Every structure is written in structure tokens, then in C-alpha cells.
JSON list of C-alpha atoms in Angstrom, two decimals:
[
{"chain": "A", "resi": 1, "resn": "MET", "atom": "CA", "xyz": [-11.24, -10.68, 5.13]},
{"chain": "A", "resi": 2, "resn": "ARG", "atom": "CA", "xyz": [-14.19, -9.87, 2.87]},
{"chain": "A", "resi": 3, "resn": "ARG", "atom": "CA", "xyz": [-14.67, -6.18, 2.13]},
{"chain": "A", "resi": 4, "resn": "ALA", "atom": "CA", "xyz": [-17.70, -4.44, 0.66]},
{"chain": "A", "resi": 5, "resn": "LEU", "atom": "CA", "xyz": [-17.83, -0.91, -0.72]},
{"chain": "A", "resi": 6, "resn": "LEU", "atom": "CA", "xyz": [-21.28, 0.63, -0.86]},
{"chain": "A", "resi": 7, "resn": "ILE", "atom": "CA", "xyz": [-21.99, 3.65, -3.07]},
{"chain": "A", "resi": 8, "resn": "VAL", "atom": "CA", "xyz": [-25.07, 5.78, -2.45]},
{"chain": "A", "resi": 9, "resn": "ALA", "atom": "CA", "xyz": [-26.41, 7.07, -5.77]},
{"chain": "A", "resi": 10, "resn": "LYS", "atom": "CA", "xyz": [-29.46, 8.41, -7.55]},
{"chain": "A", "resi": 11, "resn": "ALA", "atom": "CA", "xyz": [-30.48, 7.84, -11.14]},
{"chain": "A", "resi": 12, "resn": "PRO", "atom": "CA", "xyz": [-29.12, 10.76, -13.22]},
{"chain": "A", "resi": 13, "resn": "GLU", "atom": "CA", "xyz": [-32.48, 12.12, -14.33]},
{"chain": "A", "resi": 14, "resn": "PRO", "atom": "CA", "xyz": [-33.02, 15.80, -15.29]},
{"chain": "A", "resi": 15, "resn": "GLY", "atom": "CA", "xyz": [-34.90, 17.72, -12.64]},
{"chain": "A", "resi": 16, "resn": "ARG", "atom": "CA", "xyz": [-34.40, 15.01, -10.02]},
{"chain": "A", "resi": 17, "resn": "THR", "atom": "CA", "xyz": [-30.66, 14.97, -9.44]},
{"chain": "A", "resi": 18, "resn": "LYS", "atom": "CA", "xyz": [-28.14, 17.69, -8.57]},
{"chain": "A", "resi": 19, "resn": "THR", "atom": "CA", "xyz": [-30.96, 20.23, -8.36]},
{"chain": "A", "resi": 20, "resn": "ARG", "atom": "CA", "xyz": [-28.82, 22.61, -6.27]},
{"chain": "A", "resi": 21, "resn": "LEU", "atom": "CA", "xyz": [-26.56, 23.00, -9.32]},
{"chain": "A", "resi": 22, "resn": "VAL", "atom": "CA", "xyz": [-29.50, 24.45, -11.28]},
{"chain": "A", "resi": 23, "resn": "PRO", "atom": "CA", "xyz": [-28.52, 27.22, -11.93]},
{"chain": "A", "resi": 24, "resn": "PRO", "atom": "CA", "xyz": [-25.72, 27.63, -13.00]},
{"chain": "A", "resi": 25, "resn": "LEU", "atom": "CA", "xyz": [-26.39, 24.39, -14.91]},
{"chain": "A", "resi": 26, "resn": "THR", "atom": "CA", "xyz": [-29.54, 23.36, -16.73]},
{"chain": "A", "resi": 27, "resn": "PRO", "atom": "CA", "xyz": [-31.39, 20.25, -15.49]},
{"chain": "A", "resi": 28, "resn": "ASP", "atom": "CA", "xyz": [-30.00, 18.23, -18.41]},
{"chain": "A", "resi": 29, "resn": "GLN", "atom": "CA", "xyz": [-26.44, 19.39, -17.71]},
{"chain": "A", "resi": 30, "resn": "ALA", "atom": "CA", "xyz": [-26.80, 18.61, -14.02]},
{"chain": "A", "resi": 31, "resn": "ALA", "atom": "CA", "xyz": [-27.99, 15.10, -14.86]},
{"chain": "A", "resi": 32, "resn": "GLU", "atom": "CA", "xyz": [-25.05, 14.52, -17.21]},
{"chain": "A", "resi": 33, "resn": "LEU", "atom": "CA", "xyz": [-22.65, 15.69, -14.52]},
{"chain": "A", "resi": 34, "resn": "SER", "atom": "CA", "xyz": [-24.31, 13.40, -11.98]},
{"chain": "A", "resi": 35, "resn": "LYS", "atom": "CA", "xyz": [-23.84, 10.49, -14.38]},
{"chain": "A", "resi": 36, "resn": "ALA", "atom": "CA", "xyz": [-20.16, 11.36, -14.77]},
{"chain": "A", "resi": 37, "resn": "PHE", "atom": "CA", "xyz": [-19.73, 11.52, -10.98]},
{"chain": "A", "resi": 38, "resn": "LEU", "atom": "CA", "xyz": [-21.19, 8.03, -10.65]},
{"chain": "A", "resi": 39, "resn": "LEU", "atom": "CA", "xyz": [-19.02, 6.60, -13.42]},
{"chain": "A", "resi": 40, "resn": "ASP", "atom": "CA", "xyz": [-15.88, 8.02, -11.82]},
{"chain": "A", "resi": 41, "resn": "THR", "atom": "CA", "xyz": [-16.90, 6.71, -8.41]},
{"chain": "A", "resi": 42, "resn": "LEU", "atom": "CA", "xyz": [-17.42, 3.25, -9.90]},
{"chain": "A", "resi": 43, "resn": "HIS", "atom": "CA", "xyz": [-14.00, 3.49, -11.55]},
{"chain": "A", "resi": 44, "resn": "LEU", "atom": "CA", "xyz": [-12.47, 4.33, -8.17]},
{"chain": "A", "resi": 45, "resn": "ALA", "atom": "CA", "xyz": [-14.30, 1.43, -6.53]},
{"chain": "A", "resi": 46, "resn": "ARG", "atom": "CA", "xyz": [-13.08, -1.08, -9.09]},
{"chain": "A", "resi": 47, "resn": "GLN", "atom": "CA", "xyz": [-9.48, 0.08, -8.59]},
{"chain": "A", "resi": 48, "resn": "LEU", "atom": "CA", "xyz": [-9.71, -0.98, -4.95]},
{"chain": "A", "resi": 49, "resn": "ALA", "atom": "CA", "xyz": [-10.37, -4.59, -6.01]},
{"chain": "A", "resi": 50, "resn": "TRP", "atom": "CA", "xyz": [-12.57, -5.35, -3.01]},
{"chain": "A", "resi": 51, "resn": "GLU", "atom": "CA", "xyz": [-14.77, -8.42, -2.91]},
{"chain": "A", "resi": 52, "resn": "ARG", "atom": "CA", "xyz": [-18.06, -6.52, -3.40]},
{"chain": "A", "resi": 53, "resn": "ILE", "atom": "CA", "xyz": [-19.24, -3.25, -4.86]},
{"chain": "A", "resi": 54, "resn": "SER", "atom": "CA", "xyz": [-22.89, -2.37, -4.25]},
{"chain": "A", "resi": 55, "resn": "VAL", "atom": "CA", "xyz": [-24.81, 0.70, -5.40]},
{"chain": "A", "resi": 56, "resn": "VAL", "atom": "CA", "xyz": [-27.50, 1.76, -2.93]},
{"chain": "A", "resi": 57, "resn": "ALA", "atom": "CA", "xyz": [-30.24, 3.69, -4.73]},
{"chain": "A", "resi": 58, "resn": "PRO", "atom": "CA", "xyz": [-33.86, 4.75, -4.24]},
{"chain": "A", "resi": 59, "resn": "ALA", "atom": "CA", "xyz": [-36.54, 2.22, -5.11]},
{"chain": "A", "resi": 60, "resn": "GLY", "atom": "CA", "xyz": [-37.47, 2.34, -8.78]},
{"chain": "A", "resi": 61, "resn": "SER", "atom": "CA", "xyz": [-33.99, 3.33, -9.95]},
{"chain": "A", "resi": 62, "resn": "ALA", "atom": "CA", "xyz": [-33.04, 0.03, -11.56]},
{"chain": "A", "resi": 63, "resn": "THR", "atom": "CA", "xyz": [-34.12, 0.86, -15.11]},
{"chain": "A", "resi": 64, "resn": "ALA", "atom": "CA", "xyz": [-32.08, 4.06, -15.23]},
{"chain": "A", "resi": 65, "resn": "LEU", "atom": "CA", "xyz": [-29.06, 2.87, -13.25]},
{"chain": "A", "resi": 66, "resn": "ALA", "atom": "CA", "xyz": [-28.53, -0.69, -14.45]},
{"chain": "A", "resi": 67, "resn": "PRO", "atom": "CA", "xyz": [-27.07, 0.29, -17.87]},
{"chain": "A", "resi": 68, "resn": "LEU", "atom": "CA", "xyz": [-24.38, 2.36, -16.09]},
{"chain": "A", "resi": 69, "resn": "LEU", "atom": "CA", "xyz": [-23.17, -0.41, -13.79]},
{"chain": "A", "resi": 70, "resn": "PRO", "atom": "CA", "xyz": [-20.44, -2.95, -14.56]},
{"chain": "A", "resi": 71, "resn": "PRO", "atom": "CA", "xyz": [-21.72, -6.54, -14.43]},
{"chain": "A", "resi": 72, "resn": "GLU", "atom": "CA", "xyz": [-20.05, -7.31, -11.10]},
{"chain": "A", "resi": 73, "resn": "VAL", "atom": "CA", "xyz": [-21.72, -4.39, -9.30]},
{"chain": "A", "resi": 74, "resn": "ILE", "atom": "CA", "xyz": [-24.81, -5.19, -7.23]},
{"chain": "A", "resi": 75, "resn": "LEU", "atom": "CA", "xyz": [-27.75, -2.76, -7.29]},
{"chain": "A", "resi": 76, "resn": "LEU", "atom": "CA", "xyz": [-29.45, -2.58, -3.90]},
{"chain": "A", "resi": 77, "resn": "GLU", "atom": "CA", "xyz": [-32.67, -0.61, -3.75]},
{"chain": "A", "resi": 78, "resn": "GLN", "atom": "CA", "xyz": [-33.25, 1.36, -0.57]},
{"chain": "A", "resi": 79, "resn": "ARG", "atom": "CA", "xyz": [-35.73, 0.05, 1.96]},
{"chain": "A", "resi": 80, "resn": "GLY", "atom": "CA", "xyz": [-37.56, 1.69, 4.81]},
{"chain": "A", "resi": 81, "resn": "ILE", "atom": "CA", "xyz": [-38.46, 5.30, 5.44]},
{"chain": "A", "resi": 82, "resn": "GLY", "atom": "CA", "xyz": [-35.73, 7.88, 4.97]},
{"chain": "A", "resi": 83, "resn": "LEU", "atom": "CA", "xyz": [-31.98, 7.72, 4.66]},
{"chain": "A", "resi": 84, "resn": "GLY", "atom": "CA", "xyz": [-31.37, 6.28, 8.12]},
{"chain": "A", "resi": 85, "resn": "ASP", "atom": "CA", "xyz": [-33.50, 3.22, 7.37]},
{"chain": "A", "resi": 86, "resn": "ALA", "atom": "CA", "xyz": [-31.82, 2.83, 3.98]},
{"chain": "A", "resi": 87, "resn": "LEU", "atom": "CA", "xyz": [-28.34, 2.84, 5.48]},
{"chain": "A", "resi": 88, "resn": "ARG", "atom": "CA", "xyz": [-29.30, 0.45, 8.27]},
{"chain": "A", "resi": 89, "resn": "HIS", "atom": "CA", "xyz": [-30.68, -2.02, 5.76]},
{"chain": "A", "resi": 90, "resn": "ALA", "atom": "CA", "xyz": [-27.69, -1.70, 3.43]},
{"chain": "A", "resi": 91, "resn": "PHE", "atom": "CA", "xyz": [-25.15, -2.37, 6.18]},
{"chain": "A", "resi": 92, "resn": "ALA", "atom": "CA", "xyz": [-27.22, -5.12, 7.79]},
{"chain": "A", "resi": 93, "resn": "SER", "atom": "CA", "xyz": [-27.65, -6.99, 4.52]},
{"chain": "A", "resi": 94, "resn": "HIS", "atom": "CA", "xyz": [-23.90, -6.98, 3.82]},
{"chain": "A", "resi": 95, "resn": "PHE", "atom": "CA", "xyz": [-22.95, -8.10, 7.31]},
{"chain": "A", "resi": 96, "resn": "ALA", "atom": "CA", "xyz": [-25.53, -10.87, 6.93]},
{"chain": "A", "resi": 97, "resn": "GLU", "atom": "CA", "xyz": [-23.46, -12.05, 3.96]},
{"chain": "A", "resi": 98, "resn": "SER", "atom": "CA", "xyz": [-20.40, -12.35, 6.21]},
{"chain": "A", "resi": 99, "resn": "PHE", "atom": "CA", "xyz": [-18.53, -9.26, 5.05]},
{"chain": "A", "resi": 100, "resn": "SER", "atom": "CA", "xyz": [-16.11, -8.23, 7.77]},
{"chain": "A", "resi": 101, "resn": "ARG", "atom": "CA", "xyz": [-15.53, -4.67, 6.53]},
{"chain": "A", "resi": 102, "resn": "VAL", "atom": "CA", "xyz": [-18.34, -2.56, 5.10]},
{"chain": "A", "resi": 103, "resn": "VAL", "atom": "CA", "xyz": [-17.57, 0.98, 3.93]},
{"chain": "A", "resi": 104, "resn": "LEU", "atom": "CA", "xyz": [-20.07, 3.38, 2.39]},
{"chain": "A", "resi": 105, "resn": "ILE", "atom": "CA", "xyz": [-19.34, 6.44, 0.27]},
{"chain": "A", "resi": 106, "resn": "GLY", "atom": "CA", "xyz": [-21.45, 8.81, -1.79]},
{"chain": "A", "resi": 107, "resn": "SER", "atom": "CA", "xyz": [-21.28, 9.44, -5.53]},
{"chain": "A", "resi": 108, "resn": "ASP", "atom": "CA", "xyz": [-20.90, 13.21, -5.11]},
{"chain": "A", "resi": 109, "resn": "SER", "atom": "CA", "xyz": [-17.11, 13.30, -4.68]},
{"chain": "A", "resi": 110, "resn": "PRO", "atom": "CA", "xyz": [-15.60, 12.21, -8.01]},
{"chain": "A", "resi": 111, "resn": "THR", "atom": "CA", "xyz": [-12.03, 13.13, -6.99]},
{"chain": "A", "resi": 112, "resn": "LEU", "atom": "CA", "xyz": [-12.13, 11.38, -3.61]},
{"chain": "A", "resi": 113, "resn": "PRO", "atom": "CA", "xyz": [-8.66, 9.87, -3.02]},
{"chain": "A", "resi": 114, "resn": "ALA", "atom": "CA", "xyz": [-8.62, 6.07, -2.96]},
{"chain": "A", "resi": 115, "resn": "ALA", "atom": "CA", "xyz": [-6.13, 6.39, -0.10]},
{"chain": "A", "resi": 116, "resn": "PHE", "atom": "CA", "xyz": [-8.90, 7.71, 2.15]},
{"chain": "A", "resi": 117, "resn": "ILE", "atom": "CA", "xyz": [-10.97, 4.57, 1.58]},
{"chain": "A", "resi": 118, "resn": "ARG", "atom": "CA", "xyz": [-7.99, 2.32, 2.21]},
{"chain": "A", "resi": 119, "resn": "GLN", "atom": "CA", "xyz": [-7.20, 4.31, 5.35]},
{"chain": "A", "resi": 120, "resn": "ALA", "atom": "CA", "xyz": [-10.78, 3.87, 6.55]},
{"chain": "A", "resi": 121, "resn": "CYS", "atom": "CA", "xyz": [-10.61, 0.11, 6.07]},
{"chain": "A", "resi": 122, "resn": "ALA", "atom": "CA", "xyz": [-7.23, -0.19, 7.77]},
{"chain": "A", "resi": 123, "resn": "ALA", "atom": "CA", "xyz": [-8.43, 1.84, 10.76]},
{"chain": "A", "resi": 124, "resn": "LEU", "atom": "CA", "xyz": [-11.18, -0.71, 11.36]},
{"chain": "A", "resi": 125, "resn": "GLU", "atom": "CA", "xyz": [-8.53, -3.07, 12.69]},
{"chain": "A", "resi": 126, "resn": "ARG", "atom": "CA", "xyz": [-8.48, -0.88, 15.83]},
{"chain": "A", "resi": 127, "resn": "PHE", "atom": "CA", "xyz": [-11.62, 1.25, 15.67]},
{"chain": "A", "resi": 128, "resn": "ASP", "atom": "CA", "xyz": [-15.32, 0.42, 15.60]},
{"chain": "A", "resi": 129, "resn": "LEU", "atom": "CA", "xyz": [-16.12, 3.11, 13.03]},
{"chain": "A", "resi": 130, "resn": "SER", "atom": "CA", "xyz": [-14.34, 5.11, 10.36]},
{"chain": "A", "resi": 131, "resn": "VAL", "atom": "CA", "xyz": [-15.99, 8.39, 9.40]},
{"chain": "A", "resi": 132, "resn": "GLY", "atom": "CA", "xyz": [-14.92, 10.96, 6.82]},
{"chain": "A", "resi": 133, "resn": "PRO", "atom": "CA", "xyz": [-16.35, 14.43, 7.49]},
{"chain": "A", "resi": 134, "resn": "SER", "atom": "CA", "xyz": [-17.39, 16.62, 4.59]},
{"chain": "A", "resi": 135, "resn": "VAL", "atom": "CA", "xyz": [-17.01, 20.38, 4.56]},
{"chain": "A", "resi": 136, "resn": "ASP", "atom": "CA", "xyz": [-20.79, 20.87, 4.69]},
{"chain": "A", "resi": 137, "resn": "GLY", "atom": "CA", "xyz": [-21.12, 19.16, 8.08]},
{"chain": "A", "resi": 138, "resn": "GLY", "atom": "CA", "xyz": [-22.13, 15.75, 6.77]},
{"chain": "A", "resi": 139, "resn": "TYR", "atom": "CA", "xyz": [-19.88, 12.83, 5.96]},
{"chain": "A", "resi": 140, "resn": "TYR", "atom": "CA", "xyz": [-18.63, 11.40, 2.69]},
{"chain": "A", "resi": 141, "resn": "LEU", "atom": "CA", "xyz": [-17.69, 8.00, 4.16]},
{"chain": "A", "resi": 142, "resn": "ILE", "atom": "CA", "xyz": [-18.69, 5.74, 7.01]},
{"chain": "A", "resi": 143, "resn": "GLY", "atom": "CA", "xyz": [-17.31, 2.28, 7.62]},
{"chain": "A", "resi": 144, "resn": "MET", "atom": "CA", "xyz": [-17.64, -0.38, 10.28]},
{"chain": "A", "resi": 145, "resn": "ARG", "atom": "CA", "xyz": [-16.46, -3.87, 11.14]},
{"chain": "A", "resi": 146, "resn": "GLN", "atom": "CA", "xyz": [-19.64, -4.97, 12.92]},
{"chain": "A", "resi": 147, "resn": "PRO", "atom": "CA", "xyz": [-23.27, -3.90, 12.43]},
{"chain": "A", "resi": 148, "resn": "HIS", "atom": "CA", "xyz": [-23.34, -0.91, 14.79]},
{"chain": "A", "resi": 149, "resn": "LEU", "atom": "CA", "xyz": [-26.59, 0.21, 13.21]},
{"chain": "A", "resi": 150, "resn": "GLY", "atom": "CA", "xyz": [-27.55, 2.51, 16.06]},
{"chain": "A", "resi": 151, "resn": "VAL", "atom": "CA", "xyz": [-25.29, 5.19, 14.59]},
{"chain": "A", "resi": 152, "resn": "PHE", "atom": "CA", "xyz": [-27.99, 5.81, 11.97]},
{"chain": "A", "resi": 153, "resn": "GLU", "atom": "CA", "xyz": [-30.69, 6.58, 14.55]},
{"chain": "A", "resi": 154, "resn": "ASP", "atom": "CA", "xyz": [-31.78, 10.04, 15.70]},
{"chain": "A", "resi": 155, "resn": "ILE", "atom": "CA", "xyz": [-29.78, 11.85, 13.01]},
{"chain": "A", "resi": 156, "resn": "SER", "atom": "CA", "xyz": [-30.99, 15.09, 11.40]},
{"chain": "A", "resi": 157, "resn": "TRP", "atom": "CA", "xyz": [-30.27, 13.93, 7.86]},
{"chain": "A", "resi": 158, "resn": "SER", "atom": "CA", "xyz": [-29.40, 16.46, 5.14]},
{"chain": "A", "resi": 159, "resn": "THR", "atom": "CA", "xyz": [-28.31, 19.08, 7.67]},
{"chain": "A", "resi": 160, "resn": "ALA", "atom": "CA", "xyz": [-24.97, 20.57, 8.70]},
{"chain": "A", "resi": 161, "resn": "SER", "atom": "CA", "xyz": [-25.04, 18.58, 11.96]},
{"chain": "A", "resi": 162, "resn": "VAL", "atom": "CA", "xyz": [-24.97, 15.03, 10.53]},
{"chain": "A", "resi": 163, "resn": "PHE", "atom": "CA", "xyz": [-21.29, 14.41, 11.27]},
{"chain": "A", "resi": 164, "resn": "ALA", "atom": "CA", "xyz": [-21.46, 15.87, 14.79]},
{"chain": "A", "resi": 165, "resn": "GLU", "atom": "CA", "xyz": [-24.64, 13.95, 15.61]},
{"chain": "A", "resi": 166, "resn": "THR", "atom": "CA", "xyz": [-23.10, 10.73, 14.31]},
{"chain": "A", "resi": 167, "resn": "LEU", "atom": "CA", "xyz": [-20.12, 11.19, 16.63]},
{"chain": "A", "resi": 168, "resn": "GLN", "atom": "CA", "xyz": [-22.53, 11.82, 19.50]},
{"chain": "A", "resi": 169, "resn": "ARG", "atom": "CA", "xyz": [-24.41, 8.61, 18.69]},
{"chain": "A", "resi": 170, "resn": "ALA", "atom": "CA", "xyz": [-21.15, 6.67, 18.51]},
{"chain": "A", "resi": 171, "resn": "HIS", "atom": "CA", "xyz": [-20.12, 8.03, 21.90]},
{"chain": "A", "resi": 172, "resn": "ALA", "atom": "CA", "xyz": [-23.51, 7.10, 23.38]},
{"chain": "A", "resi": 173, "resn": "LEU", "atom": "CA", "xyz": [-23.02, 3.56, 22.05]},
{"chain": "A", "resi": 174, "resn": "SER", "atom": "CA", "xyz": [-19.46, 3.39, 23.48]},
{"chain": "A", "resi": 175, "resn": "LEU", "atom": "CA", "xyz": [-17.94, 3.07, 20.00]},
{"chain": "A", "resi": 176, "resn": "ASN", "atom": "CA", "xyz": [-14.48, 4.38, 19.18]},
{"chain": "A", "resi": 177, "resn": "VAL", "atom": "CA", "xyz": [-14.18, 6.35, 15.95]},
{"chain": "A", "resi": 178, "resn": "SER", "atom": "CA", "xyz": [-11.36, 6.98, 13.49]},
{"chain": "A", "resi": 179, "resn": "THR", "atom": "CA", "xyz": [-11.81, 10.31, 11.72]},
{"chain": "A", "resi": 180, "resn": "LEU", "atom": "CA", "xyz": [-10.52, 10.70, 8.17]},
{"chain": "A", "resi": 181, "resn": "PRO", "atom": "CA", "xyz": [-9.37, 13.91, 6.46]},
{"chain": "A", "resi": 182, "resn": "THR", "atom": "CA", "xyz": [-12.14, 16.31, 5.50]},
{"chain": "A", "resi": 183, "resn": "TRP", "atom": "CA", "xyz": [-13.31, 16.22, 1.87]},
{"chain": "A", "resi": 184, "resn": "TYR", "atom": "CA", "xyz": [-16.11, 17.78, -0.14]},
{"chain": "A", "resi": 185, "resn": "ASP", "atom": "CA", "xyz": [-19.29, 16.80, -1.95]},
{"chain": "A", "resi": 186, "resn": "VAL", "atom": "CA", "xyz": [-20.14, 18.62, -5.17]},
{"chain": "A", "resi": 187, "resn": "ASP", "atom": "CA", "xyz": [-23.70, 19.69, -4.45]},
{"chain": "A", "resi": 188, "resn": "ASP", "atom": "CA", "xyz": [-23.70, 23.42, -5.16]},
{"chain": "A", "resi": 189, "resn": "ALA", "atom": "CA", "xyz": [-22.03, 26.10, -7.29]},
{"chain": "A", "resi": 190, "resn": "GLU", "atom": "CA", "xyz": [-19.32, 26.79, -4.69]},
{"chain": "A", "resi": 191, "resn": "HIS", "atom": "CA", "xyz": [-18.11, 23.21, -4.66]},
{"chain": "A", "resi": 192, "resn": "LEU", "atom": "CA", "xyz": [-18.50, 22.88, -8.40]},
{"chain": "A", "resi": 193, "resn": "ALA", "atom": "CA", "xyz": [-16.00, 25.74, -8.67]},
{"chain": "A", "resi": 194, "resn": "ARG", "atom": "CA", "xyz": [-13.67, 23.92, -6.27]},
{"chain": "A", "resi": 195, "resn": "LEU", "atom": "CA", "xyz": [-13.91, 20.79, -8.41]},
{"chain": "A", "resi": 196, "resn": "ARG", "atom": "CA", "xyz": [-13.10, 22.75, -11.57]},
{"chain": "A", "resi": 197, "resn": "ASN", "atom": "CA", "xyz": [-10.04, 24.27, -9.94]},
{"chain": "A", "resi": 198, "resn": "GLU", "atom": "CA", "xyz": [-8.85, 20.89, -8.67]},
{"chain": "A", "resi": 199, "resn": "LEU", "atom": "CA", "xyz": [-9.15, 19.29, -12.09]},
{"chain": "A", "resi": 200, "resn": "ARG", "atom": "CA", "xyz": [-7.29, 22.13, -13.81]},
{"chain": "A", "resi": 201, "resn": "SER", "atom": "CA", "xyz": [-4.15, 21.24, -11.87]},
{"chain": "A", "resi": 202, "resn": "SER", "atom": "CA", "xyz": [-4.58, 17.45, -11.76]},
{"chain": "A", "resi": 203, "resn": "PRO", "atom": "CA", "xyz": [-3.47, 14.64, -14.08]},
{"chain": "A", "resi": 204, "resn": "ALA", "atom": "CA", "xyz": [-5.88, 13.63, -16.82]},
{"chain": "A", "resi": 205, "resn": "ASP", "atom": "CA", "xyz": [-6.56, 10.23, -15.27]},
{"chain": "A", "resi": 206, "resn": "LEU", "atom": "CA", "xyz": [-8.24, 11.81, -12.23]},
{"chain": "A", "resi": 207, "resn": "ALA", "atom": "CA", "xyz": [-12.04, 11.68, -12.64]},
{"chain": "A", "resi": 208, "resn": "PRO", "atom": "CA", "xyz": [-11.92, 11.37, -16.45]},
{"chain": "A", "resi": 209, "resn": "HIS", "atom": "CA", "xyz": [-15.70, 11.16, -16.92]},
{"chain": "A", "resi": 210, "resn": "THR", "atom": "CA", "xyz": [-16.26, 14.26, -14.81]},
{"chain": "A", "resi": 211, "resn": "ARG", "atom": "CA", "xyz": [-13.49, 16.10, -16.63]},
{"chain": "A", "resi": 212, "resn": "ALA", "atom": "CA", "xyz": [-15.01, 15.21, -20.00]},
{"chain": "A", "resi": 213, "resn": "ALA", "atom": "CA", "xyz": [-18.46, 16.34, -18.90]},
{"chain": "A", "resi": 214, "resn": "LEU", "atom": "CA", "xyz": [-17.13, 19.66, -17.64]},
{"chain": "A", "resi": 215, "resn": "GLN", "atom": "CA", "xyz": [-15.12, 20.21, -20.81]},
{"chain": "A", "resi": 216, "resn": "THR", "atom": "CA", "xyz": [-18.27, 19.59, -22.85]},
{"chain": "A", "resi": 217, "resn": "LEU", "atom": "CA", "xyz": [-19.91, 22.31, -20.78]},
{"chain": "A", "resi": 218, "resn": "SER", "atom": "CA", "xyz": [-16.79, 24.52, -21.23]},
{"chain": "A", "resi": 219, "resn": "LEU", "atom": "CA", "xyz": [-16.39, 24.57, -17.46]},
{"chain": "A", "resi": 220, "resn": "VAL", "atom": "CA", "xyz": [-12.88, 23.19, -17.07]},
{"chain": "A", "resi": 221, "resn": "ALA", "atom": "CA", "xyz": [-9.58, 23.56, -18.88]},
{"chain": "A", "resi": 222, "resn": "PRO", "atom": "CA", "xyz": [-7.56, 20.55, -20.08]},
{"chain": "A", "resi": 223, "resn": "ALA", "atom": "CA", "xyz": [-5.55, 18.64, -17.50]},
{"chain": "A", "resi": 224, "resn": "ALA", "atom": "CA", "xyz": [-2.10, 19.72, -16.49]},
{"chain": "A", "resi": 225, "resn": "SER", "atom": "CA", "xyz": [0.64, 17.92, -18.36]},
{"chain": "A", "resi": 226, "resn": "ALA", "atom": "CA", "xyz": [2.37, 15.21, -16.38]},
{"chain": "A", "resi": 227, "resn": "SER", "atom": "CA", "xyz": [6.00, 15.94, -15.57]},
{"chain": "A", "resi": 228, "resn": "VAL", "atom": "CA", "xyz": [8.65, 13.62, -16.99]}
]
């Protein structure tokens, strides 16, 4: 079984990434935090030891993103108009390469448990889709075992109804769906505060790049000491 993990990301450029975190952060700080999120997501992806890791990014991102990517990671520039087209193309291209499990996550959840991704992949033995809802009404993960690309059609992207509309599309296509535990994207000050609180009580090896970036900004305390 060949598995591919896709990571949706943007180049960490001031004024163009994590703009909803400005304020409380400056554009430069938001870009540094976005970079840390991506590095931690890549670290998570490599721990899974799947056969492919691909970063899906807007066209023109290669110059800024390539230096951040390990050599085995593929950079796939988005094609089409809008996010739905980009996701359709990304999934279709990987299934065309004979991957039997394709799972996509964002780069906005640096503390996402690896167990959720493994659970999503395992569920595809019995389900057509795996979807992980995020607290804002979207989803942080979607996976499939065949190119059911219709689930990306007629979706109100970047709204609080993305997850619900995706389930409706799956139902209309007679697809059965495995739902993962809810998680959160760090896109605004509220969820930045949640991230800070999580890291304060977590081991130091959880999201180390994000932790370092927040400590530089004096936004998070050192990690809790591991018990012995």
C-alpha cells in the first residue's frame, strides 16, 4: 500500500500569511510563526514514514518554500481557480501515480497528533473518506482511498460550513465517511492562546519550532518537565 500525505501551505511572507494574527503579532512575527508551523508539520509528516510527502502551495511559492523543505518532499503548485480546483488536482495527481491512500492536512495545526493521521488512514480500509473537523467549521484533514473528487465541488470555502457541506456532498455521492476527533487551526488570537496553553503543559518535543518561535516572542513558557 502506497500512502501519500499532502500538506497545504503558503510561503511565510510578511503581510501575506497569518494576517488574522495581526494584531496581536506584527506581520514579521506572523510570518515567522507560519514558518515554524510548517516546519513542525513537516517534522510530523516525516515521523509517519509514508511513501510520499507533498506540499501543496499557491503558484509562485517555490522560491520561498523550497529552502524549507527536506529533499524528499515534493512541492506541488496549485492549479485551477480556487481551493476546490487545487485540491481536486492534488488528489487526482497522486492517485494517477498509483497511491492507494491519499491524506491531506493543513500547516496551521502544529500540535496535531500523529495518531489522528494514522487513524484516518486505517479507517480508509472500511470507509470511502476520512474527515477531521476543525473547531471553526472547516476541516483539518481529509483522506480518501479512491479519487472521489466530487467532494470538493459546491463548497463555500473559507466559511464555517465547509465541514457540513463536505458531509452533504459525500452523502449525495453515496460515500461513507469516518469522522475524526475535532482539532483546531491556529488562525486567530483565540486559537493562538489555546496553542500557548497547550504547549505550556506539553513535553518539549511537541512542536519544537513553534515553541521556539513563541518563546522568542515571549508568548509561551518553557515546556513542562517530563516525569521520570
